[in-house]
Coordinates of C-alpha atoms (C1' of nucleotides) in Angstrom, one line a residue:
Chain T
M472 CA 118.1 84.5 136.0
R473 CA 120.5 85.7 138.7
P474 CA 119.5 89.0 140.3
T475 CA 123.0 90.8 139.8
R476 CA 123.8 94.3 140.5
Q477 CA 123.5 95.3 136.8
R478 CA 120.2 93.8 136.3
R479 CA 118.9 95.3 139.3
A480 CA 120.2 98.7 138.1
V481 CA 118.5 98.3 134.9
S482 CA 115.3 97.3 136.5
E483 CA 115.3 100.3 138.9
A484 CA 116.2 102.8 136.1
L485 CA 113.2 101.5 134.2
S486 CA 110.9 102.3 137.1
A487 CA 112.3 105.8 137.3
F488 CA 110.5 106.5 134.0
D489 CA 106.8 106.3 133.5
D490 CA 107.0 106.6 129.7
F491 CA 108.7 104.6 126.8
R492 CA 112.5 104.9 127.0
S493 CA 115.4 103.5 124.6
A494 CA 118.1 101.3 125.9
Q495 CA 120.5 104.0 125.3
Q496 CA 118.6 106.5 127.5
I497 CA 118.3 104.0 130.3
H498 CA 122.2 103.4 129.7
D499 CA 122.8 107.2 130.1
L500 CA 120.6 107.6 133.3
L501 CA 122.8 104.7 134.9
C502 CA 126.0 106.6 133.8
S503 CA 125.0 109.8 135.2
R504 CA 124.5 107.9 138.5
D505 CA 127.7 106.3 138.3
D506 CA 126.3 103.0 138.1
K507 CA 128.7 101.3 136.0
V508 CA 126.7 99.1 133.6
G509 CA 127.7 98.1 130.1
L510 CA 125.5 99.0 127.1
A511 CA 125.4 95.4 126.0
T512 CA 124.2 94.4 129.4
V513 CA 121.5 96.9 129.3
Y514 CA 120.4 95.4 125.9
R515 CA 120.5 91.9 127.2
T516 CA 118.6 92.8 130.3
L517 CA 115.8 94.7 128.6
S518 CA 115.4 91.9 126.0
A519 CA 115.1 89.4 128.9
L520 CA 112.5 91.6 130.6
A521 CA 110.6 91.8 127.4
D522 CA 110.6 88.0 126.9
A523 CA 109.6 87.6 130.4
G524 CA 106.6 89.9 129.7
E525 CA 107.7 92.3 132.5
V526 CA 108.1 95.2 130.2
D527 CA 106.3 96.4 126.9
V528 CA 108.5 97.3 123.8
L529 CA 107.4 99.5 120.9
R530 CA 109.3 101.0 118.1
N531 CA 109.7 104.6 117.2
E532 CA 109.7 105.7 113.6
D533 CA 113.3 105.5 113.5
G534 CA 113.0 101.8 114.3
E535 CA 114.5 102.3 117.8
S536 CA 113.1 100.0 120.5
L537 CA 111.5 101.7 123.4
Y538 CA 110.9 100.0 126.8
R539 CA 108.4 100.7 129.5
R540 CA 107.3 98.8 132.7
C541 CA 103.6 97.9 132.2
S542 CA 100.8 95.9 133.8
A543 CA 100.8 92.2 133.0
T544 CA 97.5 92.2 131.5
H545 CA 96.9 92.7 127.7
H546 CA 96.5 96.4 126.8
H547 CA 97.4 98.9 124.3
H548 CA 99.0 102.4 124.6
L549 CA 98.0 106.1 124.1
V550 CA 101.2 107.9 123.7
C551 CA 102.1 111.6 123.5
R552 CA 103.8 112.5 120.4
A553 CA 105.5 115.4 122.0
C554 CA 106.6 114.2 125.5
G555 CA 106.0 110.5 125.3
A556 CA 103.4 110.5 128.2
T557 CA 101.7 107.1 128.2
V558 CA 98.4 105.9 129.1
E559 CA 97.6 102.0 129.1
V560 CA 94.2 101.3 127.6
E561 CA 92.0 98.4 127.0
G562 CA 89.6 97.6 124.5
P563 CA 87.7 94.5 124.6
A564 CA 85.7 95.4 121.6
V565 CA 88.9 95.7 119.5
E566 CA 90.0 92.4 120.8
R567 CA 86.8 90.8 119.5
W568 CA 87.0 92.6 116.3
T569 CA 90.5 91.4 115.4
R570 CA 89.5 87.9 116.2
A571 CA 86.2 88.2 113.9
I572 CA 88.4 89.7 111.0
A573 CA 91.0 87.1 111.2
R574 CA 88.3 84.2 111.4
E575 CA 86.4 85.7 108.4
H576 CA 89.5 85.5 106.3
G577 CA 90.5 81.9 107.7
Y578 CA 93.6 83.2 109.6
A579 CA 94.4 81.3 112.7
Q580 CA 97.1 81.9 115.6
V581 CA 96.1 85.7 115.5
S582 CA 97.8 88.5 117.4
H583 CA 97.6 92.2 116.8
E584 CA 99.5 95.6 117.5
L585 CA 97.7 98.6 118.2
E586 CA 99.1 102.0 119.4
I587 CA 97.5 105.3 119.5
F588 CA 99.3 108.5 119.2
G589 CA 98.3 112.0 119.9
T590 CA 99.3 115.3 121.8
C591 CA 98.5 115.1 125.6
P592 CA 96.8 117.8 127.4
A593 CA 99.9 119.1 128.9
C594 CA 101.8 119.5 125.6
L595 CA 98.5 121.0 124.0
G596 CA 98.8 123.8 126.7
S597 CA 102.5 124.5 126.7
H598 CA 104.1 124.7 123.2
D599 CA 107.6 124.0 124.4
V600 CA 108.4 120.4 124.5
P601 CA 109.0 118.8 128.0
H602 CA 112.1 116.9 129.1
D603 CA 114.3 115.3 126.4
G604 CA 112.3 115.6 123.2
P605 CA 109.8 113.8 121.1
H606 CA 109.4 110.1 121.1
D607 CA 107.7 110.5 117.7
R608 CA 106.1 108.0 115.4
A609 CA 104.3 107.9 111.9
D610 CA 100.4 107.8 111.4
G611 CA 98.8 104.4 111.0
Chain L
M335 CA 108.6 114.1 90.4
R336 CA 110.1 113.1 87.1
P337 CA 109.2 109.9 85.8
T338 CA 112.5 108.4 85.2
R339 CA 113.4 105.1 84.1
Q340 CA 114.6 104.1 87.6
R341 CA 111.3 105.4 89.3
R342 CA 109.1 103.5 86.8
A343 CA 111.3 100.2 87.3
V344 CA 110.8 100.6 91.2
S345 CA 107.1 101.3 90.8
E346 CA 106.7 98.3 88.4
A347 CA 108.7 96.0 90.7
L348 CA 106.3 96.9 93.8
S349 CA 103.3 95.9 91.5
A350 CA 104.9 92.5 90.9
F351 CA 104.3 91.8 94.5
D352 CA 101.0 91.5 96.5
D353 CA 102.5 91.4 99.9
F354 CA 104.9 93.6 101.9
R355 CA 108.6 93.7 100.6
S356 CA 111.7 95.3 101.7
A357 CA 113.6 97.7 99.7
Q358 CA 116.6 95.2 99.2
Q359 CA 114.0 92.4 98.0
I360 CA 112.8 94.9 95.5
H361 CA 116.4 95.9 94.5
D362 CA 117.2 92.3 94.2
L363 CA 114.2 91.7 91.8
L364 CA 115.4 94.6 89.6
C365 CA 119.0 93.3 89.6
S366 CA 117.8 89.8 88.6
R367 CA 116.0 91.5 85.7
D368 CA 119.2 93.3 84.7
D369 CA 117.3 96.5 85.5
K370 CA 120.2 98.7 86.6
V371 CA 118.8 100.7 89.6
G372 CA 121.3 101.8 92.5
L373 CA 120.0 100.7 96.0
A374 CA 119.9 104.2 97.2
T375 CA 117.6 105.2 94.3
V376 CA 115.2 102.2 95.4
Y377 CA 115.3 103.6 99.1
R378 CA 114.6 107.3 97.8
T379 CA 111.8 106.2 95.5
L380 CA 110.1 104.1 98.1
S381 CA 110.3 106.8 100.6
A382 CA 108.8 109.3 98.2
L383 CA 106.0 107.0 97.4
A384 CA 105.4 106.3 100.9
D385 CA 105.1 110.2 101.5
A386 CA 102.8 110.5 98.6
G387 CA 100.6 107.8 100.3
E388 CA 100.9 105.5 97.2
V389 CA 102.3 102.8 99.3
D390 CA 102.0 101.4 102.7
V391 CA 104.9 100.9 105.1
L392 CA 105.2 98.5 107.9
R393 CA 108.1 97.5 109.9
N394 CA 108.9 93.8 110.6
E395 CA 110.1 92.8 114.0
D396 CA 113.9 93.3 113.0
G397 CA 113.0 97.0 112.2
E398 CA 113.2 96.6 108.6
S399 CA 110.8 98.7 106.6
L400 CA 108.4 96.7 104.3
Y401 CA 106.5 98.3 101.4
R402 CA 103.2 97.4 99.5
R403 CA 101.1 99.1 97.0
C404 CA 97.8 99.6 98.7
S405 CA 94.5 101.3 98.1
A406 CA 94.3 105.0 99.0
T407 CA 91.6 104.9 101.6
H408 CA 92.3 104.3 105.4
H409 CA 92.7 100.8 106.3
H410 CA 94.5 98.2 108.2
H411 CA 96.4 94.9 107.4
L412 CA 95.9 91.3 108.1
V413 CA 99.3 89.7 107.5
C414 CA 100.2 86.0 107.3
R415 CA 103.2 85.4 109.6
A416 CA 104.5 82.6 107.4
C417 CA 104.2 83.8 103.8
G418 CA 103.3 87.5 104.1
A419 CA 99.9 87.2 102.4
T420 CA 98.2 90.4 103.1
V421 CA 94.3 91.3 103.2
E422 CA 93.4 95.1 103.5
V423 CA 90.6 95.3 106.3
E424 CA 88.6 98.4 107.4
G425 CA 87.0 98.7 110.8
P426 CA 85.0 101.9 111.3
A427 CA 84.3 100.8 114.8
V428 CA 88.0 100.7 115.7
E429 CA 88.4 104.3 114.1
R430 CA 85.6 105.7 116.6
W431 CA 87.1 103.7 119.6
T432 CA 90.5 105.2 119.2
R433 CA 89.0 108.7 118.8
A434 CA 86.9 108.0 121.9
I435 CA 89.7 106.8 124.0
A436 CA 91.9 109.8 123.0
R437 CA 89.3 112.4 123.7
E438 CA 88.5 110.6 127.1
H439 CA 92.1 111.3 128.1
G440 CA 92.4 114.7 126.5
Y441 CA 94.5 113.8 123.7
A442 CA 94.4 115.7 120.4
Q443 CA 95.8 115.2 116.9
V444 CA 95.2 111.6 117.0
S445 CA 96.5 108.9 114.9
H446 CA 96.8 105.2 115.4
E447 CA 98.5 102.0 114.0
L448 CA 97.0 98.7 114.0
E449 CA 98.2 95.5 112.2
I450 CA 96.7 92.0 112.6
F451 CA 99.1 89.0 112.3
G452 CA 98.1 85.3 111.9
T453 CA 98.5 82.3 109.7
C454 CA 96.7 82.3 106.4
P455 CA 94.6 79.4 105.3
A456 CA 97.2 78.2 102.6
C457 CA 100.0 78.1 105.3
L458 CA 97.7 76.4 107.7
G459 CA 97.2 73.5 105.2
S460 CA 100.8 73.0 104.0
H461 CA 103.5 73.2 106.7
D462 CA 106.4 74.2 104.2
V463 CA 106.9 78.0 103.8
P464 CA 106.2 79.5 100.4
H465 CA 108.5 81.7 98.5
D466 CA 111.3 83.5 100.3
G467 CA 110.5 83.0 103.9
P468 CA 108.5 84.6 106.8
H469 CA 107.9 88.2 107.1
D470 CA 107.4 87.7 110.9
R471 CA 106.5 90.1 113.5
A472 CA 106.0 90.2 117.3
D473 CA 102.8 89.9 119.0
G474 CA 101.0 93.3 120.2
Chain Q
dT926 C1' 135.8 79.6 154.1
dC927 C1' 137.7 78.2 150.0
dC928 C1' 137.1 76.0 145.4
dC929 C1' 134.9 75.2 141.1
dG930 C1' 132.2 75.0 137.1
dA931 C1' 128.5 77.8 135.2
dT932 C1' 126.8 82.4 134.5
dT933 C1' 127.3 87.1 133.5
dT934 C1' 129.9 91.0 132.3
dG935 C1' 131.8 94.7 129.2
dA936 C1' 134.8 96.9 125.6
dG937 C1' 135.0 96.9 121.2
dA938 C1' 134.3 94.8 116.8
dA939 C1' 130.8 93.3 113.7
dC940 C1' 126.4 93.7 111.6
dC941 C1' 122.9 95.5 108.7
dG942 C1' 119.4 98.5 107.1
dT943 C1' 119.4 103.0 105.9
dT944 C1' 121.2 107.7 104.7
dC945 C1' 124.5 110.7 103.1
dT946 C1' 128.1 112.5 99.8
dC947 C1' 129.3 114.4 95.8
dG948 C1' 130.7 114.0 91.0
dA949 C1' 128.6 112.4 86.9
dA950 C1' 124.5 111.7 84.1
dA951 C1' 119.9 112.7 82.6
dG952 C1' 115.8 115.6 81.7
dG953 C1' 113.4 119.4 80.1
dG954 C1' 112.5 123.9 78.6
dT955 C1' 113.7 127.4 75.3
Chain V
dA290 C1' 122.1 122.4 71.0
dC291 C1' 122.6 124.9 75.5
dC292 C1' 122.0 125.5 80.1
dC293 C1' 120.3 124.8 84.7
dT294 C1' 118.1 121.7 87.7
dT295 C1' 117.0 117.2 89.1
dT296 C1' 118.3 112.7 89.8
dC297 C1' 121.5 109.0 90.0
dG298 C1' 124.8 105.7 92.1
dA299 C1' 129.1 103.8 94.3
dG300 C1' 130.7 104.0 98.3
dA301 C1' 131.3 106.0 102.8
dA302 C1' 129.1 107.1 107.0
dC303 C1' 125.7 106.3 110.2
dG304 C1' 123.4 104.3 114.4
dG305 C1' 121.0 101.0 116.9
dT306 C1' 121.7 96.4 118.0
dT307 C1' 124.1 92.2 118.6
dC308 C1' 128.2 89.5 118.8
dT309 C1' 132.9 88.0 120.7
dC310 C1' 135.5 86.4 124.2
dA311 C1' 138.5 87.0 127.9
dA312 C1' 137.9 88.3 132.8
dA313 C1' 135.0 88.9 136.6
dT314 C1' 131.4 87.3 139.5
dC315 C1' 128.2 84.3 141.4
dG316 C1' 126.3 80.2 144.1
dG317 C1' 126.6 75.7 146.0
dG318 C1' 129.1 72.1 147.9
dA319 C1' 133.1 70.3 150.7

DNA sequence: TCCCGATTTGAGAACCGTTCTCGAAAGGGT
DNA sequence: ACCCTTTCGAGAACGGTTCTCAAATCGGGA
């Protein structure tokens, strides 16, 4: 993969956020910086980064894909419903539990998805919503 | 909510499946039975059932919503990537763990999403895919 | 430095699941 | 039967994402 100007721009834009952002939000940020990158290229680059395991992807309740640069090790996310503030969490017990459940039912090649949603301390304090609005998601 | 012919049809169609199905698949089933129900009505009815907690919803990796009639108690799903065969599973330990993690970081109003994906015993045995194809989903 | 084939880009169209629109049809209470 | 409200449904609209394909760009070799 060639380190083109566009790909570097997308990668840097991702680093500018510490929470999950949509492809369009990243594109908007680049536009506001007069970084000329096509929307299709943003989508392509984010997909490539996701495939390479360099970013995590999750879907909000509208089905929109949200991206975030994360640590390489397996982990889950604790996400604020109001402002999107994200904490990476690990749960060896949960990993063991899912494997056990799968084995119990004879399922192989097991993977799992787990996200935790809530309201972060900052948003509990102030009732107005920070920056650009909620990255909401339904209960599970 | 009035028990109209259309709503009854959608509800019965749901019962005809024991795995997660899309609105369009349910609409197709109704059409093949010459049950005249508009697609919009199928969507509306499924949303209403989901809001009422009578069906569970999950999204496949394409962002498509899949519906399944489930038990009313809180549970998660063990889903076969190949045929969609679904087992409802409970994990009190996981419920406790998510609450603990959230509390630890000061998050309130906590909810979570957890799905487990794998290949079911039947699909491990026969390598051809049953019925109408995989309801696939990415790793978590 | 220039050339060349391969890769990448981007504007806009296409795609597709879902929701909206709004006039028509159906329900239910009286 | 009447009336008012809810529901229906065909098709348009919507919105995020992917595709198209000609033009731009890149990297390596001569």
